[in-house]
PDB file of C-alpha atoms in Angstrom:
ATOM      1  CA  MET A1110     -98.506 -50.405  -7.412  1.00 52.00           C
ATOM      2  CA  LYS A1111    -102.194 -50.374  -8.855  1.00 53.00           C
ATOM      3  CA  ILE A1112    -104.254 -47.187  -8.163  1.00 54.00           C
ATOM      4  CA  GLY A1113    -107.058 -49.534  -7.220  1.00 60.00           C
ATOM      5  CA  PHE A1114    -105.213 -51.078  -4.120  1.00 56.00           C
ATOM      6  CA  THR A1115    -103.841 -47.776  -3.458  1.00 64.00           C
ATOM      7  CA  PHE A1116    -106.764 -45.504  -2.758  1.00 60.00           C
ATOM      8  CA  SER A1117    -108.794 -48.765  -1.173  1.00 67.00           C
ATOM      9  CA  VAL A1118    -105.689 -48.590   1.456  1.00 64.00           C
ATOM     10  CA  VAL A1119    -106.297 -44.735   1.886  1.00 65.00           C
ATOM     11  CA  ALA A1120    -110.568 -45.418   2.214  1.00 64.00           C
ATOM     12  CA  ALA A1121    -109.424 -48.008   5.080  1.00 64.00           C
ATOM     13  CA  LEU A1122    -107.645 -45.393   6.712  1.00 66.00           C
ATOM     14  CA  LEU A1123    -110.287 -43.098   6.690  1.00 64.00           C
ATOM     15  CA  SER A1124    -112.848 -45.487   7.820  1.00 63.00           C
ATOM     16  CA  TRP A1125    -110.289 -46.554  10.956  1.00 61.00           C
ATOM     17  CA  ALA A1126    -109.826 -42.844  11.860  1.00 57.00           C
ATOM     18  CA  SER A1127    -113.904 -42.524  11.768  1.00 54.00           C
ATOM     19  CA  ILE A1128    -114.332 -45.024  14.535  1.00 50.00           C
ATOM     20  CA  ALA A1129    -111.394 -43.824  16.453  1.00 50.00           C
ATOM     21  CA  TYR A1130    -111.219 -41.438  19.217  1.00 51.00           C
ATOM     22  CA  ALA A1131    -111.594 -38.110  17.791  1.00 54.00           C
ATOM     23  CA  ALA A1132    -111.596 -34.072  18.912  1.00 65.00           C
ATOM     24  CA  ASP A1133    -114.574 -33.288  16.788  1.00 82.00           C
ATOM     25  CA  PRO A1134    -118.115 -33.624  17.922  1.00 77.00           C
ATOM     26  CA  ASN A1135    -120.481 -36.161  16.069  1.00 80.00           C
ATOM     27  CA  PRO A1136    -122.734 -34.609  13.208  1.00 80.00           C
ATOM     28  CA  LEU A1137    -126.069 -33.886  13.919  1.00 77.00           C
ATOM     29  CA  GLN A1138    -127.604 -34.264  10.283  1.00 85.00           C
ATOM     30  CA  ASP A1139    -126.394 -35.912   7.417  1.00 89.00           C
ATOM     31  CA  PHE A1140    -123.684 -33.281   6.168  1.00 87.00           C
ATOM     32  CA  CYS A1141    -122.919 -29.926   7.087  1.00 90.00           C
ATOM     33  CA  VAL A1142    -120.719 -28.812   3.506  1.00 93.00           C
ATOM     34  CA  ALA A1143    -118.537 -25.704   5.042  1.00 92.00           C
ATOM     35  CA  LEU A1144    -118.679 -22.302   3.924  1.00 89.00           C
ATOM     36  CA  PRO A1145    -115.705 -20.538   3.316  1.00 85.00           C
ATOM     37  CA  ASP A1146    -114.642 -18.438   5.917  1.00 75.00           C
ATOM     38  CA  ASN A1147    -115.017 -15.217   3.800  1.00 67.00           C
ATOM     39  CA  MET A1148    -118.324 -15.687   3.809  1.00 61.00           C
ATOM     40  CA  ALA A1149    -119.190 -15.702   7.484  1.00 61.00           C
ATOM     41  CA  ASP A1150    -120.366 -12.680   9.419  1.00 63.00           C
ATOM     42  CA  VAL A1151    -118.839 -13.980  12.794  1.00 66.00           C
ATOM     43  CA  PHE A1152    -116.435 -17.024  13.173  1.00 70.00           C
ATOM     44  CA  VAL A1153    -117.113 -20.133  14.944  1.00 72.00           C
ATOM     45  CA  ASN A1154    -115.567 -23.479  16.469  1.00 75.00           C
ATOM     46  CA  GLY A1155    -115.453 -24.884  13.303  1.00 79.00           C
ATOM     47  CA  LYS A1156    -117.398 -23.731   9.914  1.00 89.00           C
ATOM     48  CA  PHE A1157    -120.742 -22.493   9.433  1.00 89.00           C
ATOM     49  CA  CYS A1158    -122.940 -25.043   6.944  1.00 91.00           C
ATOM     50  CA  LYS A1159    -124.145 -24.626   3.116  1.00 92.00           C
ATOM     51  CA  ASP A1160    -127.627 -24.440   2.391  1.00 94.00           C
ATOM     52  CA  PRO A1161    -128.273 -27.960   2.084  1.00 94.00           C
ATOM     53  CA  ASN A1162    -130.697 -27.299  -0.949  1.00 95.00           C
ATOM     54  CA  LEU A1163    -127.460 -25.731  -2.694  1.00 96.00           C
ATOM     55  CA  VAL A1164    -125.399 -28.432  -2.125  1.00 96.00           C
ATOM     56  CA  VAL A1165    -123.481 -30.275  -5.006  1.00 97.00           C
ATOM     57  CA  ALA A1166    -121.690 -33.190  -5.334  1.00 98.00           C
ATOM     58  CA  GLU A1167    -118.516 -30.977  -6.001  1.00 97.00           C
ATOM     59  CA  ASP A1168    -118.605 -30.171  -2.485  1.00 97.00           C
ATOM     60  CA  PHE A1169    -117.281 -33.617  -1.654  1.00 97.00           C
ATOM     61  CA  LEU A1170    -114.744 -34.031  -4.158  1.00 98.00           C
ATOM     62  CA  PHE A1171    -110.949 -33.395  -4.044  1.00 98.00           C
ATOM     63  CA  GLN A1172    -109.034 -33.940  -6.821  1.00 97.00           C
ATOM     64  CA  GLY A1173    -105.322 -34.483  -7.644  1.00 95.00           C
ATOM     65  CA  LEU A1174    -103.972 -36.652  -4.681  1.00 96.00           C
ATOM     66  CA  ASN A1175    -102.326 -38.842  -7.687  1.00 96.00           C
ATOM     67  CA  ILE A1176     -99.931 -36.148  -8.335  1.00 97.00           C
ATOM     68  CA  PRO A1177     -96.814 -35.868  -6.270  1.00 97.00           C
ATOM     69  CA  GLY A1178     -95.731 -32.983  -4.226  1.00 97.00           C
ATOM     70  CA  ASN A1179     -92.725 -30.796  -4.926  1.00 96.00           C
ATOM     71  CA  THR A1180     -90.185 -31.810  -2.647  1.00 97.00           C
ATOM     72  CA  SER A1181     -87.576 -29.276  -3.870  1.00 96.00           C
ATOM     73  CA  ASN A1182     -87.183 -27.511  -0.730  1.00 94.00           C
ATOM     74  CA  GLN A1183     -85.073 -27.192   2.148  1.00 93.00           C
ATOM     75  CA  LEU A1184     -86.595 -30.483   3.923  1.00 95.00           C
ATOM     76  CA  GLY A1185     -86.909 -32.386   0.616  1.00 96.00           C
ATOM     77  CA  SER A1186     -90.710 -33.260   1.411  1.00 97.00           C
ATOM     78  CA  ALA A1187     -94.044 -32.231   0.870  1.00 97.00           C
ATOM     79  CA  VAL A1188     -97.471 -32.502   2.338  1.00 97.00           C
ATOM     80  CA  THR A1189    -100.589 -32.146   0.303  1.00 97.00           C
ATOM     81  CA  ALA A1190    -103.346 -31.982   2.978  1.00 97.00           C
ATOM     82  CA  VAL A1191    -107.061 -32.916   2.469  1.00 98.00           C
ATOM     83  CA  ASN A1192    -109.175 -31.124   5.264  1.00 97.00           C
ATOM     84  CA  VAL A1193    -112.026 -28.989   5.733  1.00 96.00           C
ATOM     85  CA  ASN A1194    -110.149 -26.084   4.418  1.00 95.00           C
ATOM     86  CA  GLN A1195    -109.827 -28.204   1.143  1.00 96.00           C
ATOM     87  CA  LEU A1196    -112.744 -30.107   0.641  1.00 97.00           C
ATOM     88  CA  PRO A1197    -115.822 -28.560   2.218  1.00 96.00           C
ATOM     89  CA  GLY A1198    -117.829 -31.715   2.718  1.00 96.00           C
ATOM     90  CA  LEU A1199    -115.684 -33.045   5.288  1.00 96.00           C
ATOM     91  CA  ASN A1200    -117.175 -30.523   7.769  1.00 94.00           C
ATOM     92  CA  THR A1201    -118.537 -32.305  10.819  1.00 93.00           C
ATOM     93  CA  LEU A1202    -117.698 -35.260   9.444  1.00 94.00           C
ATOM     94  CA  GLY A1203    -114.458 -35.833  11.884  1.00 94.00           C
ATOM     95  CA  VAL A1204    -111.980 -37.138   9.411  1.00 96.00           C
ATOM     96  CA  SER A1205    -109.659 -35.820   6.915  1.00 97.00           C
ATOM     97  CA  LEU A1206    -106.378 -37.413   4.897  1.00 97.00           C
ATOM     98  CA  ALA A1207    -102.784 -36.135   3.523  1.00 98.00           C
ATOM     99  CA  ARG A1208    -100.463 -37.321   1.102  1.00 98.00           C
ATOM    100  CA  LEU A1209     -96.899 -36.952   1.616  1.00 98.00           C
ATOM    101  CA  ASP A1210     -94.016 -37.012  -0.633  1.00 98.00           C
ATOM    102  CA  PHE A1211     -90.354 -37.461   0.363  1.00 98.00           C
ATOM    103  CA  ALA A1212     -87.284 -36.984  -1.595  1.00 98.00           C
ATOM    104  CA  PRO A1213     -84.183 -39.018  -1.014  1.00 98.00           C
ATOM    105  CA  TYR A1214     -83.233 -38.319   2.672  1.00 97.00           C
ATOM    106  CA  GLY A1215     -86.267 -35.795   2.797  1.00 98.00           C
ATOM    107  CA  LEU A1216     -87.761 -35.215   6.075  1.00 97.00           C
ATOM    108  CA  ASN A1217     -90.864 -34.078   7.736  1.00 97.00           C
ATOM    109  CA  PRO A1218     -89.541 -32.706  10.652  1.00 97.00           C
ATOM    110  CA  PRO A1219     -90.900 -33.101  14.530  1.00 97.00           C
ATOM    111  CA  HIS A1220     -94.489 -31.545  14.831  1.00 97.00           C
ATOM    112  CA  THR A1221     -97.742 -32.495  16.352  1.00 98.00           C
ATOM    113  CA  HIS A1222    -101.262 -32.608  15.383  1.00 97.00           C
ATOM    114  CA  PRO A1223    -103.292 -31.078  18.423  1.00 96.00           C
ATOM    115  CA  ARG A1224    -106.770 -32.336  17.561  1.00 95.00           C
ATOM    116  CA  ALA A1225    -106.161 -35.722  15.796  1.00 97.00           C
ATOM    117  CA  THR A1226    -104.367 -39.146  15.833  1.00 97.00           C
ATOM    118  CA  GLU A1227    -102.920 -39.967  12.999  1.00 98.00           C
ATOM    119  CA  ALA A1228    -102.880 -43.512  11.114  1.00 98.00           C
ATOM    120  CA  PHE A1229     -99.859 -43.587   8.427  1.00 98.00           C
ATOM    121  CA  LEU A1230     -99.317 -45.675   5.535  1.00 98.00           C
ATOM    122  CA  LEU A1231     -96.365 -46.093   3.498  1.00 98.00           C
ATOM    123  CA  LEU A1232     -96.629 -46.827   0.059  1.00 98.00           C
ATOM    124  CA  GLU A1233     -93.247 -46.913  -1.413  1.00 98.00           C
ATOM    125  CA  GLY A1234     -90.060 -46.113  -0.114  1.00 98.00           C
ATOM    126  CA  GLU A1235     -88.390 -46.865   3.118  1.00 98.00           C
ATOM    127  CA  LEU A1236     -88.904 -44.087   6.073  1.00 98.00           C
ATOM    128  CA  TYR A1237     -87.626 -44.214   9.735  1.00 98.00           C
ATOM    129  CA  VAL A1238     -90.386 -42.688  11.928  1.00 98.00           C
ATOM    130  CA  GLY A1239     -91.296 -42.019  15.430  1.00 98.00           C
ATOM    131  CA  PHE A1240     -93.154 -40.158  18.119  1.00 98.00           C
ATOM    132  CA  VAL A1241     -92.055 -38.994  21.779  1.00 98.00           C
ATOM    133  CA  THR A1242     -94.397 -39.357  24.869  1.00 98.00           C
ATOM    134  CA  SER A1243     -95.794 -36.542  26.872  1.00 97.00           C
ATOM    135  CA  ASN A1244     -93.799 -35.607  30.096  1.00 96.00           C
ATOM    136  CA  PRO A1245     -94.075 -38.496  32.443  1.00 94.00           C
ATOM    137  CA  ALA A1246     -95.664 -38.281  36.075  1.00 94.00           C
ATOM    138  CA  ASN A1247     -92.093 -39.429  37.630  1.00 95.00           C
ATOM    139  CA  ALA A1248     -89.797 -36.554  37.512  1.00 91.00           C
ATOM    140  CA  ASN A1249     -86.527 -39.036  37.367  1.00 94.00           C
ATOM    141  CA  GLN A1250     -88.409 -40.761  33.918  1.00 96.00           C
ATOM    142  CA  ARG A1251     -87.585 -39.243  30.624  1.00 96.00           C
ATOM    143  CA  ASN A1252     -89.886 -38.792  27.889  1.00 97.00           C
ATOM    144  CA  LYS A1253     -90.096 -41.977  25.801  1.00 97.00           C
ATOM    145  CA  LEU A1254     -88.976 -42.458  22.016  1.00 98.00           C
ATOM    146  CA  PHE A1255     -90.917 -44.757  19.670  1.00 98.00           C
ATOM    147  CA  THR A1256     -89.328 -45.536  16.449  1.00 98.00           C
ATOM    148  CA  LYS A1257     -89.687 -47.745  13.616  1.00 98.00           C
ATOM    149  CA  TYR A1258     -87.799 -48.327   9.828  1.00 98.00           C
ATOM    150  CA  LEU A1259     -91.188 -48.780   7.750  1.00 98.00           C
ATOM    151  CA  LYS A1260     -91.277 -50.426   4.405  1.00 98.00           C
ATOM    152  CA  ALA A1261     -93.815 -50.179   1.569  1.00 98.00           C
ATOM    153  CA  GLY A1262     -97.127 -51.541   3.270  1.00 98.00           C
ATOM    154  CA  ASP A1263     -96.527 -50.801   6.539  1.00 98.00           C
ATOM    155  CA  VAL A1264     -98.876 -48.901   8.626  1.00 98.00           C
ATOM    156  CA  PHE A1265     -97.726 -46.701  11.685  1.00 98.00           C
ATOM    157  CA  VAL A1266    -100.220 -44.694  14.182  1.00 98.00           C
ATOM    158  CA  PHE A1267     -99.054 -41.650  15.841  1.00 98.00           C
ATOM    159  CA  PRO A1268    -100.977 -40.630  18.653  1.00 97.00           C
ATOM    160  CA  GLN A1269    -102.953 -37.176  19.215  1.00 97.00           C
ATOM    161  CA  GLY A1270    -100.970 -34.475  20.116  1.00 97.00           C
ATOM    162  CA  LEU A1271     -97.536 -36.004  20.723  1.00 98.00           C
ATOM    163  CA  ILE A1272     -94.563 -35.024  18.552  1.00 98.00           C
ATOM    164  CA  HIS A1273     -93.832 -37.254  15.868  1.00 98.00           C
ATOM    165  CA  PHE A1274     -91.375 -37.064  12.701  1.00 98.00           C
ATOM    166  CA  GLN A1275     -90.562 -39.287   9.317  1.00 98.00           C
ATOM    167  CA  ILE A1276     -87.465 -39.209   7.382  1.00 98.00           C
ATOM    168  CA  ASN A1277     -86.597 -40.941   4.057  1.00 98.00           C
ATOM    169  CA  VAL A1278     -83.460 -43.317   4.727  1.00 98.00           C
ATOM    170  CA  GLY A1279     -83.878 -44.684   1.700  1.00 94.00           C
ATOM    171  CA  LYS A1280     -82.190 -43.582  -2.167  1.00 96.00           C
ATOM    172  CA  ILE A1281     -85.549 -43.272  -3.893  1.00 97.00           C
ATOM    173  CA  ASN A1282     -88.381 -40.967  -3.308  1.00 98.00           C
ATOM    174  CA  ALA A1283     -91.217 -42.320  -0.732  1.00 98.00           C
ATOM    175  CA  VAL A1284     -95.051 -41.837  -0.727  1.00 98.00           C
ATOM    176  CA  ALA A1285     -97.290 -42.110   1.957  1.00 98.00           C
ATOM    177  CA  PHE A1286    -100.857 -41.214   3.016  1.00 98.00           C
ATOM    178  CA  ALA A1287    -102.117 -40.331   6.269  1.00 98.00           C
ATOM    179  CA  GLY A1288    -105.730 -40.574   7.739  1.00 98.00           C
ATOM    180  CA  PHE A1289    -106.629 -38.328  10.486  1.00 98.00           C
ATOM    181  CA  GLY A1290    -109.355 -38.661  13.349  1.00 96.00           C
ATOM    182  CA  SER A1291    -110.689 -34.869  12.585  1.00 96.00           C
ATOM    183  CA  GLN A1292    -111.910 -32.596   9.940  1.00 96.00           C
ATOM    184  CA  ASN A1293    -108.937 -30.370  10.507  1.00 95.00           C
ATOM    185  CA  PRO A1294    -106.058 -31.973  12.511  1.00 96.00           C
ATOM    186  CA  GLY A1295    -103.925 -28.929  12.790  1.00 96.00           C
ATOM    187  CA  VAL A1296    -100.300 -28.834  12.846  1.00 97.00           C
ATOM    188  CA  ILE A1297     -97.549 -27.230  14.930  1.00 97.00           C
ATOM    189  CA  THR A1298     -93.835 -27.717  13.682  1.00 96.00           C
ATOM    190  CA  ILE A1299     -91.690 -27.680  16.496  1.00 96.00           C
ATOM    191  CA  ALA A1300     -88.789 -25.850  15.318  1.00 96.00           C
ATOM    192  CA  ASN A1301     -90.948 -23.166  13.099  1.00 95.00           C
ATOM    193  CA  ALA A1302     -93.315 -22.410  16.341  1.00 96.00           C
ATOM    194  CA  VAL A1303     -90.119 -21.981  18.790  1.00 97.00           C
ATOM    195  CA  PHE A1304     -87.525 -20.215  16.764  1.00 97.00           C
ATOM    196  CA  GLY A1305     -89.845 -18.596  13.947  1.00 95.00           C
ATOM    197  CA  SER A1306     -92.713 -17.287  15.513  1.00 95.00           C
ATOM    198  CA  ASP A1307     -94.048 -13.688  15.200  1.00 94.00           C
ATOM    199  CA  PRO A1308     -93.164 -11.793  16.629  1.00 96.00           C
ATOM    200  CA  LYS A1309     -90.262 -13.766  18.355  1.00 96.00           C
ATOM    201  CA  ILE A1310     -90.214 -15.247  22.146  1.00 97.00           C
ATOM    202  CA  ASN A1311     -87.757 -13.413  24.130  1.00 98.00           C
ATOM    203  CA  PRO A1312     -84.351 -15.173  23.640  1.00 97.00           C
ATOM    204  CA  ASP A1313     -83.609 -15.060  27.159  1.00 98.00           C
ATOM    205  CA  VAL A1314     -86.436 -17.162  27.833  1.00 98.00           C
ATOM    206  CA  LEU A1315     -85.347 -19.830  24.945  1.00 98.00           C
ATOM    207  CA  ALA A1316     -81.455 -19.507  26.056  1.00 98.00           C
ATOM    208  CA  LYS A1317     -82.521 -20.505  29.738  1.00 98.00           C
ATOM    209  CA  ALA A1318     -85.164 -23.312  28.282  1.00 98.00           C
ATOM    210  CA  PHE A1319     -82.560 -25.002  26.249  1.00 97.00           C
ATOM    211  CA  GLN A1320     -79.420 -23.986  28.674  1.00 98.00           C
ATOM    212  CA  VAL A1321     -77.566 -22.544  25.804  1.00 98.00           C
ATOM    213  CA  GLU A1322     -75.947 -19.362  25.008  1.00 98.00           C
ATOM    214  CA  LYS A1323     -78.067 -16.517  23.654  1.00 97.00           C
ATOM    215  CA  ASN A1324     -76.018 -15.933  20.832  1.00 97.00           C
ATOM    216  CA  ILE A1325     -76.804 -19.820  19.798  1.00 98.00           C
ATOM    217  CA  ILE A1326     -80.884 -18.768  19.871  1.00 97.00           C
ATOM    218  CA  ASP A1327     -80.299 -15.399  17.961  1.00 97.00           C
ATOM    219  CA  TYR A1328     -78.411 -17.495  15.202  1.00 97.00           C
ATOM    220  CA  LEU A1329     -81.680 -19.914  15.258  1.00 97.00           C
ATOM    221  CA  GLN A1330     -84.053 -16.920  14.953  1.00 97.00           C
ATOM    222  CA  ALA A1331     -82.482 -15.492  12.401  1.00 95.00           C
ATOM    223  CA  GLN A1332     -82.976 -18.323  10.199  1.00 92.00           C
ATOM    224  CA  PHE A1333     -85.650 -18.983   7.664  1.00 86.00           C
ATOM    225  CA  TRP A1334     -87.871 -21.676   8.844  1.00 81.00           C
ATOM    226  CA  PRO A1335     -90.177 -23.373   5.843  1.00 76.00           C
ATOM    227  CA  ASN A1336     -93.932 -24.475   6.780  1.00 75.00           C
ATOM    228  CA  SER A1337     -93.512 -28.171   6.013  1.00 67.00           C
ATOM    229  CA  ASN A1338     -97.195 -28.470   4.824  1.00 66.00           C
TER     230      ASN A1338
END
């Protein structure tokens, strides 16, 4: 696949994300290049702006997204994020992106992005993807699951805040790019948050919530929960 095509579609994803509903406010100036947090005396909802007279082209540049992520881990996947923390020029612009690499049968486990919708483009391989709706108003109904098998060139949208996942169902590596409608979409990996928090959630709470014996919760909390991004 030609590099030119690859990055033109990534640009299209970002353009789509910029006009979609996002959690970020609209910018009030041309740009607001972010200062590193360790240079700020106080913390704010977002990032402080660098002096515009000191801004340089490198503030808007991220290099290396053509390099595959390391999938030699428990999950067999890697996420290379490009948000305001990696690219300060994204501050206040309401978009970010990521590269996702999957080894054969690699998984990006169930997670949510609390601050952004995700437009997901599969470039190579075959993935099984899906998301689950929020709790229905009718207590007699269940959360609904939407799934699809994706092939190269397919785009799938994961609505903001909903639990979703991707798994490689092919025998070759898979590569995808995702565009987000936020400079910092955030990520909450469900298993990590529930079973790997620090300090740990009281196991009695989880045992009752999942309707299982406490020893099962003890086992799960004793596992190592890798950060998938």
